[in-house]
Short mmCIF file of C-alpha atoms in Angstrom, two decimals:
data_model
loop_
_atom_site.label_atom_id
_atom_site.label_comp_id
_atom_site.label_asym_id
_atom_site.label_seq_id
_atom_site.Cartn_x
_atom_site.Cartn_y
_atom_site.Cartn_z
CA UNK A 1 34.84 -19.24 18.77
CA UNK A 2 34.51 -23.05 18.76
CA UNK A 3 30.62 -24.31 18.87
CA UNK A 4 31.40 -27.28 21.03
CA UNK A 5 27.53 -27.96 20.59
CA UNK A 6 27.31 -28.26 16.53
CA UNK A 7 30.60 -30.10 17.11
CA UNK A 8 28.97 -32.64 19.81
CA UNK A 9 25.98 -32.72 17.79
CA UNK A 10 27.74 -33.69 14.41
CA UNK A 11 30.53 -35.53 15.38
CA UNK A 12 29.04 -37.45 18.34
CA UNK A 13 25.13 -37.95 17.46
CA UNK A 14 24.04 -40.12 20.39
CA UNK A 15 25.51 -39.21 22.33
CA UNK A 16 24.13 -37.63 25.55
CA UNK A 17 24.81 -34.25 26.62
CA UNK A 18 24.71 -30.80 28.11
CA UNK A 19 26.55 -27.38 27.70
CA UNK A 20 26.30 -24.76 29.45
CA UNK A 21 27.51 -22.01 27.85
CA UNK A 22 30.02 -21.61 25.12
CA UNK A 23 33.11 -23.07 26.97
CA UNK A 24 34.73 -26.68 26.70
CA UNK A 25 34.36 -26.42 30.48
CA UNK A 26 30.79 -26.43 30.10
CA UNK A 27 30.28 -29.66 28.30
CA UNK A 28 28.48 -32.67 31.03
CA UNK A 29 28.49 -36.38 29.63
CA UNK A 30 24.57 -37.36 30.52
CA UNK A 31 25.21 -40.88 29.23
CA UNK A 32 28.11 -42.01 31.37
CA UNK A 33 30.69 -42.39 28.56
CA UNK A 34 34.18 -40.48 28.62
CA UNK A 35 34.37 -36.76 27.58
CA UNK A 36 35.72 -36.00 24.57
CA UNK A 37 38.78 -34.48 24.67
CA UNK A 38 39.00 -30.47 24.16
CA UNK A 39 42.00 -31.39 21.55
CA UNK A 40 39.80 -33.57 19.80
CA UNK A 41 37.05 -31.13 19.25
CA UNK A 42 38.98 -28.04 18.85
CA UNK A 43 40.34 -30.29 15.55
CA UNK A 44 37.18 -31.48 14.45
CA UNK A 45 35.54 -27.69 14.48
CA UNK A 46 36.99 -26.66 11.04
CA UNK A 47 35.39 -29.14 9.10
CA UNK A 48 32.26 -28.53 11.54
CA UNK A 49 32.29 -24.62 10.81
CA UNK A 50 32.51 -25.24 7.23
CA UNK A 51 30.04 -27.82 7.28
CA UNK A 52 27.59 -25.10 8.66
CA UNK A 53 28.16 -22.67 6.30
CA UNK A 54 28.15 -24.34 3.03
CA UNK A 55 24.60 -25.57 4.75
CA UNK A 56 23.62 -21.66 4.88
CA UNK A 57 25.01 -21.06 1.40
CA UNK A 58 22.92 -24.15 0.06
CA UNK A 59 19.94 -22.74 1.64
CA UNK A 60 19.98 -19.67 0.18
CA UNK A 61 20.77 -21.09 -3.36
CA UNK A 62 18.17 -23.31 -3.07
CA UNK A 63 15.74 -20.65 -2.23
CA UNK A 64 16.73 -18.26 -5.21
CA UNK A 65 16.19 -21.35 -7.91
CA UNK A 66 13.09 -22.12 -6.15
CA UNK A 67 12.46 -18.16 -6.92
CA UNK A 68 13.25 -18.53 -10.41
CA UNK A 69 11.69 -21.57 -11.25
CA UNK A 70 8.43 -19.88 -10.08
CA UNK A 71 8.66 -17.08 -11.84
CA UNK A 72 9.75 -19.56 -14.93
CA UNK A 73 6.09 -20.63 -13.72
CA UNK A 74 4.38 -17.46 -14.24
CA UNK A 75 3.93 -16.71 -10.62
CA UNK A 76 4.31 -12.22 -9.60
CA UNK A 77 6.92 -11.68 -7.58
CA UNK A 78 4.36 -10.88 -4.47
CA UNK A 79 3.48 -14.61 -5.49
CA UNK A 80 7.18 -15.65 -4.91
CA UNK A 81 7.78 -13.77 -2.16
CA UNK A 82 4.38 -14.93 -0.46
CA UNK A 83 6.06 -18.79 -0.62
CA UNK A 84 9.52 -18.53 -0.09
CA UNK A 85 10.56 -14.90 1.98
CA UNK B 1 -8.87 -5.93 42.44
CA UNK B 2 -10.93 -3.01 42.54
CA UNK B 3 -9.62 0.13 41.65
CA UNK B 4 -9.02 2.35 44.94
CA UNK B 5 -10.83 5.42 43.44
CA UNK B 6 -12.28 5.72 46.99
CA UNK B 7 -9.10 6.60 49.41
CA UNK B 8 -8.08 10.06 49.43
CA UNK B 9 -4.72 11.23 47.55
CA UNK B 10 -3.60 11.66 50.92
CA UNK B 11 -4.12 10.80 54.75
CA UNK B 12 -3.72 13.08 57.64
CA UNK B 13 -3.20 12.48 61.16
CA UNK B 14 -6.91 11.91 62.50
CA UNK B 15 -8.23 10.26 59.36
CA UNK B 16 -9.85 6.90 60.30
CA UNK B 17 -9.98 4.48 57.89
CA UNK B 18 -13.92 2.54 56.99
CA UNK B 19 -13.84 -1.20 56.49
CA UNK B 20 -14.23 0.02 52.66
CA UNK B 21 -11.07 2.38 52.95
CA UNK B 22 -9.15 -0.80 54.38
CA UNK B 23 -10.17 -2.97 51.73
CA UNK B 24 -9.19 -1.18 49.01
CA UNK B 25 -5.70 -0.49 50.79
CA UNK B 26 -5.47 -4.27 50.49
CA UNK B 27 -5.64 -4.69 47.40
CA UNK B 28 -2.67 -2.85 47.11
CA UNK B 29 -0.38 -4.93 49.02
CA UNK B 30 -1.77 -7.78 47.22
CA UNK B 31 1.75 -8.99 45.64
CA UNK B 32 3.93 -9.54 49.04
CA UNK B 33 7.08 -10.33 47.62
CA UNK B 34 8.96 -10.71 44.13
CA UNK B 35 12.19 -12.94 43.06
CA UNK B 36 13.23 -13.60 39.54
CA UNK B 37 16.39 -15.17 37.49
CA UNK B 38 17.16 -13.86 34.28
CA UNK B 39 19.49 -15.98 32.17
CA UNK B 40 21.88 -14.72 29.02
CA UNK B 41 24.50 -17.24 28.52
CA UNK B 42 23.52 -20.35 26.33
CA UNK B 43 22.12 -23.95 27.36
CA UNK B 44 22.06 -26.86 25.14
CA UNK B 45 21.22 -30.43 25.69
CA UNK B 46 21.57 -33.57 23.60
CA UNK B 47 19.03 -35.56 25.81
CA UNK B 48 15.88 -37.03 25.87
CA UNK B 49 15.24 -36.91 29.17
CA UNK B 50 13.97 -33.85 30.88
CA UNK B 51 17.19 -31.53 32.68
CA UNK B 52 17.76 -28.55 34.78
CA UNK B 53 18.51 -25.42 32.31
CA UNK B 54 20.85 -23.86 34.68
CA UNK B 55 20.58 -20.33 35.73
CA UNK B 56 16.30 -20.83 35.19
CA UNK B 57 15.64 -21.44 38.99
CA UNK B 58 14.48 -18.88 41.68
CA UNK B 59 13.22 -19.57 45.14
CA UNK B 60 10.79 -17.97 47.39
CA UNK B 61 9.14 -18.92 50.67
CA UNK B 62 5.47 -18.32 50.92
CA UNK B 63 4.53 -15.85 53.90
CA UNK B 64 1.44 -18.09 54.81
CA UNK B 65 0.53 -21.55 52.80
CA UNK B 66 -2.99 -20.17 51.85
CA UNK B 67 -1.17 -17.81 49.52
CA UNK B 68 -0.63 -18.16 45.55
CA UNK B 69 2.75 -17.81 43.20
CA UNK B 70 2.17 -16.64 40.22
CA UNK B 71 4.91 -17.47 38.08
CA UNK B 72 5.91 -15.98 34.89
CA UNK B 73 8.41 -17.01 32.47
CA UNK B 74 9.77 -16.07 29.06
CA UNK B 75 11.96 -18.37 27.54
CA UNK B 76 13.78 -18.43 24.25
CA UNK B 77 15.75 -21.06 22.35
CA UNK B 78 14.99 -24.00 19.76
CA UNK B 79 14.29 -27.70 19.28
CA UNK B 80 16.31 -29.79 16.86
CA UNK B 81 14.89 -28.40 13.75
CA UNK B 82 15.77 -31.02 11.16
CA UNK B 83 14.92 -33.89 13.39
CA UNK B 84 12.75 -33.40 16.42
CA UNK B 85 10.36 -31.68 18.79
CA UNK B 86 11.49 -30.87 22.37
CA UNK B 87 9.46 -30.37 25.50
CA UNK B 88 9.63 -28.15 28.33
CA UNK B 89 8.40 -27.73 32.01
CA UNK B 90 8.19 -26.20 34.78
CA UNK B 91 8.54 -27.69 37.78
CA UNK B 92 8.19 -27.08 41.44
CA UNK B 93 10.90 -28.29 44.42
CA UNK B 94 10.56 -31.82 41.86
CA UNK B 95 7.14 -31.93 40.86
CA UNK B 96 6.45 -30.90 37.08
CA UNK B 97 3.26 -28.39 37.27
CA UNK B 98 1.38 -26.26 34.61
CA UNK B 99 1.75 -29.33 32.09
CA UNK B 100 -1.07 -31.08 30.12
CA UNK B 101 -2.92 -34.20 31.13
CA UNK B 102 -1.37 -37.77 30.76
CA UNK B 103 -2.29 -39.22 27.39
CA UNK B 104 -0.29 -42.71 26.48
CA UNK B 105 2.63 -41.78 25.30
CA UNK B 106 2.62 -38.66 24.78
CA UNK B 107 5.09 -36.29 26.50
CA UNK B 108 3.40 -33.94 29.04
CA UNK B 109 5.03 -30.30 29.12
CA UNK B 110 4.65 -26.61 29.89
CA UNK B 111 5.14 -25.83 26.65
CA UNK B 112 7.67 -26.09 23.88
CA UNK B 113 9.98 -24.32 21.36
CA UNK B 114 8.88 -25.44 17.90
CA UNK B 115 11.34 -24.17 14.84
CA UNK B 116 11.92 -25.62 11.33
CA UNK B 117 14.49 -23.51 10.49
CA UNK B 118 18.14 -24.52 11.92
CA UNK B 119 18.97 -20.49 12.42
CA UNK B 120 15.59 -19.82 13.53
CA UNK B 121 14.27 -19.26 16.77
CA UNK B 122 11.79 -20.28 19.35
CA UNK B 123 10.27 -18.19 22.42
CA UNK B 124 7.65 -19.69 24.76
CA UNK B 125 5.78 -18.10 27.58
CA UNK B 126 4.70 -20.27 30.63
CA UNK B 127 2.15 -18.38 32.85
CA UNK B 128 0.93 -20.23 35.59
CA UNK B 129 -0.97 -19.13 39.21
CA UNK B 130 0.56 -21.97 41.90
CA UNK B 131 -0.67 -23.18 45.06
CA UNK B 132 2.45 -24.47 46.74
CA UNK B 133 0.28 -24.89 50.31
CA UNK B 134 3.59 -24.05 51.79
CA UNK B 135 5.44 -21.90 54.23
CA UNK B 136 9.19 -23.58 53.49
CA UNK B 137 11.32 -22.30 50.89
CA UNK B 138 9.90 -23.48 47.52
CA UNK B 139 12.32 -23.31 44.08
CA UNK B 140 10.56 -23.13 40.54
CA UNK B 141 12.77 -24.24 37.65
CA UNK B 142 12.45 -24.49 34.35
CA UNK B 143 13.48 -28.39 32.58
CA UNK B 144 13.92 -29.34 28.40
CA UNK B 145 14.54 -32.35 26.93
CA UNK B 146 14.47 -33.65 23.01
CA UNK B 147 11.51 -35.79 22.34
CA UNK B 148 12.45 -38.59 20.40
CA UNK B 149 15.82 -39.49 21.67
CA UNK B 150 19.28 -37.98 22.42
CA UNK B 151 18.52 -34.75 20.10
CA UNK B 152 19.14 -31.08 20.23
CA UNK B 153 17.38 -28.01 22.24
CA UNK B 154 19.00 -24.90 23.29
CA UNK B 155 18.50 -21.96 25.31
CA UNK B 156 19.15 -18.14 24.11
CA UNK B 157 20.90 -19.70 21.01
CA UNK B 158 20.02 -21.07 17.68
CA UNK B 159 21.10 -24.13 16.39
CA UNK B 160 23.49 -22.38 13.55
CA UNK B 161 25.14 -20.41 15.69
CA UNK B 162 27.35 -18.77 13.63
CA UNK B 163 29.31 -15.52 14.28
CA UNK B 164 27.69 -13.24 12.20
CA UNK B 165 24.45 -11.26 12.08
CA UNK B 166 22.35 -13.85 10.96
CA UNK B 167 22.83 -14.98 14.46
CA UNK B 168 21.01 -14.03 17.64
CA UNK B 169 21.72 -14.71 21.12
CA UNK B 170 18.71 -13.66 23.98
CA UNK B 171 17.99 -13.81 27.71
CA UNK B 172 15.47 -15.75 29.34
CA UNK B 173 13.99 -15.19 32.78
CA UNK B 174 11.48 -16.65 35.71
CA UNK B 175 10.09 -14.51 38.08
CA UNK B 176 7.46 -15.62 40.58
CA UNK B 177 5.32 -13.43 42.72
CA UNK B 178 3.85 -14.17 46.06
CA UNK B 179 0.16 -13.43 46.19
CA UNK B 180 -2.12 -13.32 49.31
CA UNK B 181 -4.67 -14.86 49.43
#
C-alpha cells in the first residue's frame, strides 16, 4: 500500500497538507498550491519505501554497535540493555 | 455522589419516598445523556496551523444551560519525531477550551503527542468538565497542528508506517456526557 504521507512528507517538505486516511483521495492541499498528481506519487513511493526501510535497518545496526562498543567498554549486559533496549 | 445505601432493593406500590430517598435517587440520574465518536482510520497533517482531525467531533445539546459536559477523550498518534513538537486541542462550537494560559509565544494546547522515535507512538488523554451555558446543540472536536512550521502529526498511525508488525495502527475516541447540575 502506497504511504501517500511519508511520500508528501519526503518528497514535498513544505508543503502544506492533510490526509485522511490511507487513500490518494484523501490528500487536501492546505497551502493553496496544485495537488500532486496520484501518477506522480505512486512513482516516487519505491524510492520512498526503500528510503524507510534502509532507515529501520540503520537503526537497528546502529543500536547493536552501540551494544558492542559498550560491552567493548566493560559495561554487563543489564548495563547495555538499561541504555539502549 | 453519595452512595444510595439508603433506598430499598426494591419499591412497592404504597412506598413513599423521604426527601432523603429522593435525593439519593438523584444522584443516579446524574449523567442525562451520552454521545461519543470513535475514530480508526488514520489522520495526518503537514501544517502548522491548528485543523479539524476528522471523524473526532460529537455533538450534544444540553437539557438546561446550568448543566456540565464532561468530556473525555483518548487520542493516539505522533508528532514529527525527528523535527518537531505538535499541539493539540480541544475545542468547543470554535472556541479552544481545556488549554493552558497565554504565555508569549508559546503555543496553548490540550495536550500533545510527544515521540522521539519515528515508529513510536504517542497517546494523550484530555479530561475536561465544560460549562457550555447552553441549551443549542454544542459540537466538541478535537484540532492538531505541527509547532514549528509545515511538519508532521498523525492520528492512529506512526510516522514509519510500514506494513509489517513493527507497525501499529489504533482508534481514538471523544465522548462527552451531559451532567446536571
Amino acid at each position: 500500500m502506497t504511504d501517500y504521507a511519508a511520500i508528501m512528507s519526503r518528497k514535498h517538505a513544505g508543503r502544506e497538507w492533510k490526509l485522511e486516511g490511507d487513500e490518494y483521495a484523501g490528500l487536501t492541499m492546505l497551502d493553496g498550491g496544485d495537488k500532486p498528481t496520484k501518477q506522480s506519487l505512486d512513482a516516487a513511493w519505491p524510492e520512498v519505501e526503500a528510503q524507510i526501510e534502509a532507515e529501520i535497518e540503520a537503526r537497528k545496526t546502529a543500536k547493536a554497535t552501540a551494544a558492542q562498543k559498550l560491552a567493548a567498554l566493560g559495561l554487563t549486559e543489564a548495563e547495555i540493555k538499561a541504555l539502549v533496549g | 455522589m453519595p452512595t444510595p445505601t439508603a433506598l430499598p432493593s426494591s419499591f412497592t406500590a404504597g412506598d413513599v419516598l423521604t426527601a432523603a430517598n429522593m435525593n439519593l435517587l438523584r444522584g443516579g440520574f446524574r449523567i442525562l445523556q451520552v454521545a461519543s465518536a470513535t475514530k480508526t482510520d488514520t489522520f495526518v497533517l503537514n501544517s502548522s496551523t491548528y485543523t479539524d482531525v476528522t471523524g473526532l467531533s460529537v455533538s450534544i445539546t444540553p437539557q438546561a444551560a446550568t448543566n456540565k459536559v464532561l468530556v473525555l477523550c483518548s487520542l493516539n498518534g505522533v508528532n514529527d519525531a525527528s523535527t518537531d513538537t505538535n499541539s493539540i486541542q480541544l475545542v468547543r462550537d470554535s472556541t479552544a477550551i481545556a488549554i493552558g494560559d497565554a504565555a508569549g509565544s508559546r503555543i496553548q494546547a490540550s495536550t500533545s503527542f510527544f515521540t522521539t522515535d519515528n515508529n513510536a507512538l504517542g497517546n494523550a488523554a484530555i479530561v475536561y468538565l465544560d460549562s457550555p451555558a447552553t441549551t443549542s446543540a454544542t459540537t466538541y472536536k478535537i484540532q492538531i497542528r505541527a509547532n514549528q512550521g509545515p511538519n508532521y502529526s498523525a492520528i492512529n498511525r506512526c510516522e514509519n508506517d510500514t506494513n509489517s508488525a513493527v507497525s501499529s495502527r489504533m482508534a481514538s475516541t471523544i465522548a462527552v456526557l451531559e451532567v446536571s447540575a
